[in-house]
Amino acid sequence: MAEIGKDLTKAAELLKKGELVAIPTETVYGLAGNALDEEAVLKIFRVKNRPQFDPLIVHVAYLNQAYDLVGEIPSLAEELALRFWPGPLTLLLPKSNKIPDLVTSGSDKVAIRIPNHPLTLELLRKLPFPLAAPSANPFGYISPTRASHVNQQLGNKISYIIDGGECKVGLESTIIEVQEKQLTVYRWGGLSFEELEEVCPNIKVEINQSSNPQAPGMLKSHYAPKKPLLIGNIEELIKKHSTKEIGLIAFKTSYIGNTNEKILSPNGDLAEAARNLFAAMRELDEGSCEIILAEKFPDEFLGKAINDRLSRASLK
Ligand code: TXA
Ligand code: MG
């Protein structure tokens, strides 16, 4: 198993040697390596068992560090960065030659963000290079929101995990590209439609198209537990599967009232529900239920991203 701790000097030494370290962010834990070192980036793909056509997000400490890695930044992208970084926003920007093609799967655009976690920001400031970091889970499985989740699945493949506690957002970043005065959203995540709309009302959404060349990694089936997961009208689903041992993911209401039921936010707070979603999916996947049933969440704020993850988890 990997060592779990808060020794940033040790983490920085490992990263400088081309090794990988798991890092906490506000969204999910990442599996980080030197983004400018192809060998380190190759290790990331290998450890996750991730196909090389699925590009990686590059994490930086400051906006100036981002300027150094990209071509011209459209003014609307800069406005978004100034407003939402550090935070759960990933911007697709024209890449400079400094970024290896392997990081972007050959695309001329690089995905970049400043994560909002004090330990990871401090680590990034110690390093003379940015960090490429996908979520720290085997390809296709549920993203980790605790250090222990990373250790369970990747602990025998990496030596160090920085312990940053539970992730505050709990869902991956929202991925966006800017065209003049329009935004295109490729993945809903911790930054909501409503927050983006305050900056730019002209929002195009291009999600769930696995053939979409802008986001080759947005495969339909993803974030998936090993057990079957179904999303829909929860009362109908419960009736239909009454002969099985059911695991249940609900927003605020209790339906079956046993330990196989995960109510993500009894107060009906979508941010709290988002924070609890992945841990609940993991617990049910590890528990005794045969099938996981999930309620559809309100299609607003973080509910959009929750519904996206649940529906991808339901595809096999
Ligand atoms: O919150 C997050 O974004 C987390 C934390 C660790 O920062 N990272 C994360 O990475 O979710 P990952 O690898 O699990 O998802 C990254 C996705 C890819 O699957 C792809 O859809 C998109 O980001 N992406 C990355 N680079 C891209 C590029 N150059 N062009 C298009 N899409 C890209
Ligand atoms: Mg991922």
Tab-separated table of C-alpha atoms and ligand atoms in Angstrom:
chain	number	residue	atom	x	y	z
A	1	MET	CA	0.000	0.000	0.000
A	2	ALA	CA	1.100	3.607	-0.517
A	3	GLU	CA	2.099	5.902	2.321
A	4	ILE	CA	-0.550	8.517	3.121
A	5	GLY	CA	0.669	11.822	4.605
A	6	LYS	CA	1.117	15.544	4.323
A	7	ASP	CA	4.841	15.722	3.558
A	8	LEU	CA	4.964	18.124	0.619
A	9	THR	CA	8.769	18.083	0.472
A	10	LYS	CA	8.685	14.338	-0.029
A	11	ALA	CA	5.928	14.657	-2.629
A	12	ALA	CA	7.920	17.320	-4.503
A	13	GLU	CA	11.077	15.151	-4.460
A	14	LEU	CA	9.199	12.176	-5.904
A	15	LEU	CA	7.634	14.325	-8.628
A	16	LYS	CA	11.015	15.870	-9.515
A	17	LYS	CA	12.373	12.330	-9.965
A	18	GLY	CA	9.600	11.578	-12.469
A	19	GLU	CA	7.517	9.529	-10.011
A	20	LEU	CA	3.749	9.853	-9.517
A	21	VAL	CA	1.993	11.188	-6.413
A	22	ALA	CA	-1.748	11.267	-5.678
A	23	ILE	CA	-2.915	14.794	-4.870
A	24	PRO	CA	-6.076	16.125	-3.258
A	25	THR	CA	-8.091	18.767	-5.081
A	26	GLU	CA	-11.438	20.345	-4.272
A	27	THR	CA	-13.072	18.170	-6.951
A	28	VAL	CA	-11.552	14.663	-6.733
A	29	TYR	CA	-8.105	13.208	-6.006
A	30	GLY	CA	-5.705	13.320	-8.951
A	31	LEU	CA	-2.867	11.031	-10.039
A	32	ALA	CA	-0.137	13.586	-10.670
A	33	GLY	CA	3.113	13.604	-12.618
A	34	ASN	CA	5.377	16.195	-14.256
A	35	ALA	CA	3.324	17.398	-17.254
A	36	LEU	CA	6.486	18.313	-19.169
A	37	ASP	CA	8.145	14.894	-18.746
A	38	GLU	CA	6.864	12.336	-21.260
A	39	GLU	CA	8.109	9.392	-19.200
A	40	ALA	CA	6.143	10.578	-16.166
A	41	VAL	CA	3.062	11.158	-18.313
A	42	LEU	CA	3.366	7.642	-19.766
A	43	LYS	CA	3.393	6.281	-16.214
A	44	ILE	CA	0.087	8.037	-15.532
A	45	PHE	CA	-1.566	6.269	-18.471
A	46	ARG	CA	-0.066	2.944	-17.403
A	47	VAL	CA	-0.997	3.152	-13.711
A	48	LYS	CA	-4.600	4.075	-14.542
A	49	ASN	CA	-4.784	1.610	-17.418
A	50	ARG	CA	-6.018	4.540	-19.452
A	51	PRO	CA	-6.042	4.588	-23.257
A	52	GLN	CA	-3.706	7.216	-24.687
A	53	PHE	CA	-6.516	8.804	-26.690
A	54	ASP	CA	-7.980	10.197	-23.454
A	55	PRO	CA	-6.086	13.461	-22.737
A	56	LEU	CA	-4.987	14.775	-19.338
A	57	ILE	CA	-5.737	18.012	-17.486
A	58	VAL	CA	-2.720	20.181	-16.632
A	59	HIS	CA	-2.707	21.792	-13.171
A	60	VAL	CA	-0.886	25.048	-12.438
A	61	ALA	CA	-0.412	27.277	-9.398
A	62	TYR	CA	-0.860	30.711	-10.976
A	63	LEU	CA	-2.423	32.288	-14.028
A	64	ASN	CA	1.057	33.373	-15.171
A	65	GLN	CA	2.154	29.741	-15.240
A	66	ALA	CA	-0.805	28.988	-17.516
A	67	TYR	CA	0.148	31.835	-19.878
A	68	ASP	CA	3.496	30.167	-20.313
A	69	LEU	CA	1.937	26.886	-21.500
A	70	VAL	CA	-0.645	28.121	-23.980
A	71	GLY	CA	-0.935	30.314	-27.057
A	72	GLU	CA	-3.210	33.307	-27.110
A	73	ILE	CA	-5.942	33.276	-24.450
A	74	PRO	CA	-9.325	34.630	-25.631
A	75	SER	CA	-10.455	37.516	-23.406
A	76	LEU	CA	-13.601	35.671	-22.283
A	77	ALA	CA	-11.430	32.712	-21.165
A	78	GLU	CA	-9.271	35.094	-19.178
A	79	GLU	CA	-12.350	36.591	-17.555
A	80	LEU	CA	-13.515	33.106	-16.547
A	81	ALA	CA	-10.080	32.198	-15.200
A	82	LEU	CA	-9.885	35.382	-13.139
A	83	ARG	CA	-13.331	34.772	-11.741
A	84	PHE	CA	-13.300	31.034	-11.050
A	85	TRP	CA	-9.647	30.016	-10.477
A	86	PRO	CA	-8.603	28.434	-8.244
A	87	GLY	CA	-11.711	26.312	-8.679
A	88	PRO	CA	-13.554	23.537	-10.533
A	89	LEU	CA	-13.226	25.054	-14.015
A	90	THR	CA	-11.055	23.505	-16.751
A	91	LEU	CA	-10.401	25.628	-19.826
A	92	LEU	CA	-9.448	24.191	-23.212
A	93	LEU	CA	-6.840	26.562	-24.659
A	94	PRO	CA	-4.477	26.493	-27.650
A	95	LYS	CA	-1.383	24.581	-26.533
A	96	SER	CA	2.211	25.722	-26.813
A	97	ASN	CA	5.083	23.413	-27.789
A	98	LYS	CA	6.095	23.060	-24.147
A	99	ILE	CA	3.266	20.591	-23.534
A	100	PRO	CA	4.056	17.095	-24.874
A	101	ASP	CA	1.543	15.804	-27.446
A	102	LEU	CA	0.997	12.785	-25.213
A	103	VAL	CA	-0.683	15.015	-22.596
A	104	THR	CA	-3.304	16.253	-25.074
A	105	SER	CA	-3.602	13.002	-27.071
A	106	GLY	CA	-2.300	14.857	-30.094
A	107	SER	CA	-4.811	17.706	-29.898
A	108	ASP	CA	-3.596	21.272	-30.393
A	109	LYS	CA	-5.597	22.260	-27.322
A	110	VAL	CA	-4.622	21.709	-23.726
A	111	ALA	CA	-7.012	21.418	-20.773
A	112	ILE	CA	-5.782	23.530	-17.869
A	113	ARG	CA	-6.906	24.555	-14.396
A	114	ILE	CA	-5.812	25.902	-10.998
A	115	PRO	CA	-7.176	23.490	-8.373
A	116	ASN	CA	-8.486	24.885	-5.109
A	117	HIS	CA	-6.857	22.870	-2.352
A	118	PRO	CA	-4.313	24.446	0.027
A	119	LEU	CA	-1.916	21.445	0.076
A	120	THR	CA	-1.897	20.984	-3.685
A	121	LEU	CA	-1.504	24.716	-4.303
A	122	GLU	CA	1.466	24.746	-1.942
A	123	LEU	CA	2.939	21.711	-3.720
A	124	LEU	CA	2.475	23.311	-7.155
A	125	ARG	CA	4.258	26.445	-5.923
A	126	LYS	CA	7.242	24.321	-4.883
A	127	LEU	CA	7.593	22.737	-8.323
A	128	PRO	CA	9.295	24.170	-11.404
A	129	PHE	CA	6.758	22.389	-13.655
A	130	PRO	CA	2.957	21.928	-13.950
A	131	LEU	CA	1.246	18.664	-12.987
A	132	ALA	CA	-0.724	16.480	-15.375
A	133	ALA	CA	-3.389	14.757	-13.285
A	134	PRO	CA	-6.390	12.663	-14.229
A	135	SER	CA	-8.672	11.418	-11.480
A	136	ALA	CA	-6.784	8.836	-9.370
A	137	ASN	CA	-8.913	5.776	-10.194
A	138	PRO	CA	-8.519	2.883	-12.613
A	139	PHE	CA	-9.898	3.972	-16.009
A	140	GLY	CA	-13.698	3.969	-16.109
A	141	TYR	CA	-14.269	3.511	-12.359
A	142	ILE	CA	-15.704	6.001	-9.846
A	143	SER	CA	-13.388	8.939	-9.026
A	144	PRO	CA	-11.830	9.033	-5.522
A	145	THR	CA	-12.900	11.707	-3.037
A	146	ARG	CA	-10.799	10.448	-0.079
A	147	ALA	CA	-7.145	9.389	0.239
A	148	SER	CA	-8.341	5.912	1.284
A	149	HIS	CA	-10.232	5.516	-2.022
A	150	VAL	CA	-6.968	6.085	-3.898
A	151	ASN	CA	-5.087	3.663	-1.675
A	152	GLN	CA	-7.669	0.911	-2.177
A	153	GLN	CA	-7.252	0.925	-5.934
A	154	LEU	CA	-3.864	2.356	-6.817
A	155	GLY	CA	-2.005	1.854	-3.528
A	156	ASN	CA	0.129	-0.969	-4.927
A	157	LYS	CA	1.185	1.103	-7.957
A	158	ILE	CA	2.273	4.412	-6.401
A	159	SER	CA	4.312	5.203	-3.305
A	160	TYR	CA	2.770	8.400	-1.896
A	161	ILE	CA	-0.709	9.880	-1.447
A	162	ILE	CA	-1.106	13.389	-0.036
A	163	ASP	CA	-3.895	13.359	2.518
A	164	GLY	CA	-6.120	16.371	1.946
A	165	GLY	CA	-9.226	15.006	3.646
A	166	GLU	CA	-12.589	14.726	1.915
A	167	CYS	CA	-12.928	16.620	-1.345
A	168	LYS	CA	-15.156	19.672	-0.824
A	169	VAL	CA	-16.843	19.629	-4.229
A	170	GLY	CA	-16.765	15.879	-4.847
A	171	LEU	CA	-17.341	15.988	-8.631
A	172	GLU	CA	-14.760	16.668	-11.351
A	173	SER	CA	-14.269	20.086	-12.893
A	174	THR	CA	-16.548	21.585	-15.537
A	175	ILE	CA	-14.744	21.560	-18.907
A	176	ILE	CA	-15.220	24.529	-21.196
A	177	GLU	CA	-13.960	26.022	-24.409
A	178	VAL	CA	-14.441	29.644	-25.359
A	179	GLN	CA	-15.243	30.887	-28.866
A	180	GLU	CA	-15.373	34.707	-29.067
A	181	LYS	CA	-18.479	35.493	-27.024
A	182	GLN	CA	-19.729	31.945	-26.601
A	183	LEU	CA	-18.894	29.089	-24.237
A	184	THR	CA	-19.086	25.418	-25.082
A	185	VAL	CA	-19.412	23.053	-22.141
A	186	TYR	CA	-18.006	19.543	-22.710
A	187	ARG	CA	-18.424	18.168	-19.201
A	188	TRP	CA	-20.637	19.345	-16.375
A	189	GLY	CA	-18.840	19.378	-13.045
A	190	GLY	CA	-18.294	21.445	-9.941
A	191	LEU	CA	-18.992	24.760	-11.651
A	192	SER	CA	-22.676	25.121	-12.492
A	193	PHE	CA	-24.509	26.438	-15.541
A	194	GLU	CA	-25.992	29.161	-13.336
A	195	GLU	CA	-22.543	30.422	-12.241
A	196	LEU	CA	-21.255	30.417	-15.828
A	197	GLU	CA	-24.336	32.204	-17.088
A	198	GLU	CA	-23.512	35.169	-14.867
A	199	VAL	CA	-20.374	35.712	-16.944
A	200	CYS	CA	-21.656	34.664	-20.379
A	201	PRO	CA	-25.316	33.961	-21.222
A	202	ASN	CA	-24.384	32.372	-24.548
A	203	ILE	CA	-23.713	28.758	-23.513
A	204	LYS	CA	-23.634	25.808	-25.883
A	205	VAL	CA	-23.633	22.325	-24.403
A	206	GLU	CA	-21.926	19.430	-26.180
A	207	ILE	CA	-22.094	16.483	-23.866
A	208	ASN	CA	-22.536	12.744	-24.286
A	209	GLN	CA	-21.064	12.617	-27.757
A	210	SER	CA	-18.294	10.094	-27.537
A	211	SER	CA	-17.410	10.841	-31.156
A	212	ASN	CA	-16.859	14.515	-30.303
A	213	PRO	CA	-13.317	15.327	-31.406
A	214	GLN	CA	-13.037	18.181	-28.894
A	215	ALA	CA	-13.195	15.785	-25.989
A	216	PRO	CA	-11.998	12.362	-27.103
A	217	GLY	CA	-12.017	11.182	-23.507
A	218	MET	CA	-15.651	11.873	-22.810
A	219	LEU	CA	-16.622	8.255	-23.269
A	220	LYS	CA	-20.239	7.512	-22.561
A	221	SER	CA	-19.741	4.755	-20.007
A	222	HIS	CA	-17.642	6.110	-17.168
A	223	TYR	CA	-17.621	6.731	-13.414
A	224	ALA	CA	-19.136	3.266	-13.209
A	225	PRO	CA	-19.429	0.893	-10.243
A	226	LYS	CA	-18.984	-2.836	-10.887
A	227	LYS	CA	-22.618	-3.531	-10.027
A	228	PRO	CA	-25.422	-2.563	-12.373
A	229	LEU	CA	-26.785	0.929	-11.669
A	230	LEU	CA	-30.155	2.163	-12.884
A	231	ILE	CA	-31.373	5.755	-12.804
A	232	GLY	CA	-34.981	6.892	-13.157
A	233	ASN	CA	-38.284	7.122	-11.314
A	234	ILE	CA	-37.211	5.616	-8.039
A	235	GLU	CA	-40.566	4.258	-6.879
A	236	GLU	CA	-41.092	2.431	-10.171
A	237	LEU	CA	-37.532	1.066	-10.066
A	238	ILE	CA	-37.971	-0.195	-6.498
A	239	LYS	CA	-41.188	-2.015	-7.476
A	240	LYS	CA	-39.628	-3.541	-10.555
A	241	HIS	CA	-36.601	-4.879	-8.626
A	242	SER	CA	-38.375	-5.857	-5.413
A	243	THR	CA	-37.094	-9.437	-5.523
A	244	LYS	CA	-33.465	-8.292	-5.363
A	245	GLU	CA	-31.338	-6.777	-2.604
A	246	ILE	CA	-31.445	-3.128	-3.608
A	247	GLY	CA	-28.892	-0.388	-2.946
A	248	LEU	CA	-30.362	3.079	-3.272
A	249	ILE	CA	-29.064	6.586	-3.952
A	250	ALA	CA	-31.631	9.236	-3.026
A	251	PHE	CA	-31.466	13.027	-2.882
A	252	LYS	CA	-33.304	13.927	0.359
A	253	THR	CA	-36.132	11.412	0.884
A	254	SER	CA	-36.015	7.970	2.443
A	255	TYR	CA	-37.586	5.142	0.398
A	256	ILE	CA	-36.384	1.865	1.897
A	257	GLY	CA	-34.942	2.999	5.231
A	258	ASN	CA	-32.123	0.477	5.631
A	259	THR	CA	-28.334	0.609	5.472
A	260	ASN	CA	-28.397	0.018	1.721
A	261	GLU	CA	-29.943	3.455	1.309
A	262	LYS	CA	-27.713	6.522	0.819
A	263	ILE	CA	-29.543	9.811	1.249
A	264	LEU	CA	-27.078	12.323	-0.158
A	265	SER	CA	-28.516	15.463	1.449
A	266	PRO	CA	-31.423	15.257	3.902
A	267	ASN	CA	-31.680	19.085	3.684
A	268	GLY	CA	-31.951	19.040	-0.087
A	269	ASP	CA	-28.649	20.817	-0.764
A	270	LEU	CA	-27.265	19.858	-4.192
A	271	ALA	CA	-23.689	20.836	-3.256
A	272	GLU	CA	-23.822	18.481	-0.264
A	273	ALA	CA	-25.302	15.747	-2.457
A	274	ALA	CA	-22.466	16.223	-4.974
A	275	ARG	CA	-19.887	15.981	-2.196
A	276	ASN	CA	-21.347	12.651	-1.008
A	277	LEU	CA	-22.166	11.024	-4.361
A	278	PHE	CA	-18.972	9.131	-5.219
A	279	ALA	CA	-18.346	7.844	-1.679
A	280	ALA	CA	-21.944	6.551	-1.595
A	281	MET	CA	-21.518	4.798	-4.962
A	282	ARG	CA	-18.325	3.145	-3.729
A	283	GLU	CA	-19.885	1.980	-0.453
A	284	LEU	CA	-22.804	0.421	-2.282
A	285	ASP	CA	-20.468	-1.191	-4.788
A	286	GLU	CA	-18.503	-2.760	-1.929
A	287	GLY	CA	-21.574	-3.702	0.143
A	288	SER	CA	-24.035	-6.584	-0.126
A	289	CYS	CA	-26.663	-5.176	-2.510
A	290	GLU	CA	-27.038	-6.738	-5.968
A	291	ILE	CA	-28.161	-3.679	-7.871
A	292	ILE	CA	-27.934	0.102	-7.321
A	293	LEU	CA	-30.981	2.261	-8.031
A	294	ALA	CA	-30.630	6.032	-8.226
A	295	GLU	CA	-33.123	8.825	-8.202
A	296	LYS	CA	-32.950	11.497	-10.911
A	297	PHE	CA	-31.795	14.782	-9.352
A	298	PRO	CA	-33.214	18.241	-10.093
A	299	ASP	CA	-31.697	19.446	-13.363
A	300	GLU	CA	-30.187	22.641	-11.921
A	301	PHE	CA	-26.948	23.769	-10.269
A	302	LEU	CA	-24.812	20.734	-9.401
A	303	GLY	CA	-27.798	18.463	-10.118
A	304	LYS	CA	-26.810	18.574	-13.813
A	305	ALA	CA	-23.377	17.091	-13.052
A	306	ILE	CA	-24.845	14.542	-10.600
A	307	ASN	CA	-27.312	13.351	-13.263
A	308	ASP	CA	-24.492	13.186	-15.817
A	309	ARG	CA	-22.351	10.968	-13.572
A	310	LEU	CA	-25.281	8.724	-12.638
A	311	SER	CA	-26.333	8.251	-16.231
A	312	ARG	CA	-22.766	7.453	-17.364
A	313	ALA	CA	-22.484	5.027	-14.429
A	314	SER	CA	-25.653	3.328	-15.662
A	315	LEU	CA	-24.280	2.611	-19.149
A	316	LYS	CA	-22.393	-0.599	-19.664
B	1	TXA	O1	-11.631	17.884	-11.475
B	1	TXA	C1	-10.949	17.380	-12.351
B	1	TXA	O2	-10.997	17.769	-13.524
B	1	TXA	C2	-10.007	16.240	-11.951
B	1	TXA	C3	-8.966	16.769	-10.984
B	1	TXA	C4	-7.924	15.771	-10.621
B	1	TXA	O3	-8.402	17.948	-11.504
B	1	TXA	N1	-9.421	15.642	-13.098
B	1	TXA	C5	-10.124	14.875	-13.965
B	1	TXA	O4	-9.351	14.338	-14.975
B	1	TXA	O5	-11.313	14.681	-13.866
B	1	TXA	P1	-9.836	13.131	-15.900
B	1	TXA	O6	-8.620	12.734	-16.628
B	1	TXA	O7	-10.485	12.111	-15.103
B	1	TXA	O8	-10.778	13.799	-16.942
B	1	TXA	C6	-10.192	14.648	-17.890
B	1	TXA	C7	-11.066	14.821	-19.100
B	1	TXA	C8	-10.710	13.874	-20.232
B	1	TXA	O9	-11.392	12.659	-20.129
B	1	TXA	C9	-11.177	14.685	-21.432
B	1	TXA	O10	-12.552	14.500	-21.602
B	1	TXA	C10	-10.945	16.116	-21.014
B	1	TXA	O11	-10.748	16.110	-19.632
B	1	TXA	N2	-9.729	16.663	-21.618
B	1	TXA	C11	-8.484	16.737	-21.108
B	1	TXA	N3	-7.622	17.273	-21.977
B	1	TXA	C12	-8.335	17.566	-23.084
B	1	TXA	C13	-8.019	18.122	-24.358
B	1	TXA	N4	-6.799	18.521	-24.649
B	1	TXA	N5	-9.022	18.246	-25.241
B	1	TXA	C14	-10.273	17.846	-24.944
B	1	TXA	N6	-10.638	17.309	-23.773
B	1	TXA	C15	-9.694	17.163	-22.849
B	2	MG	MG	-11.539	10.561	-14.603
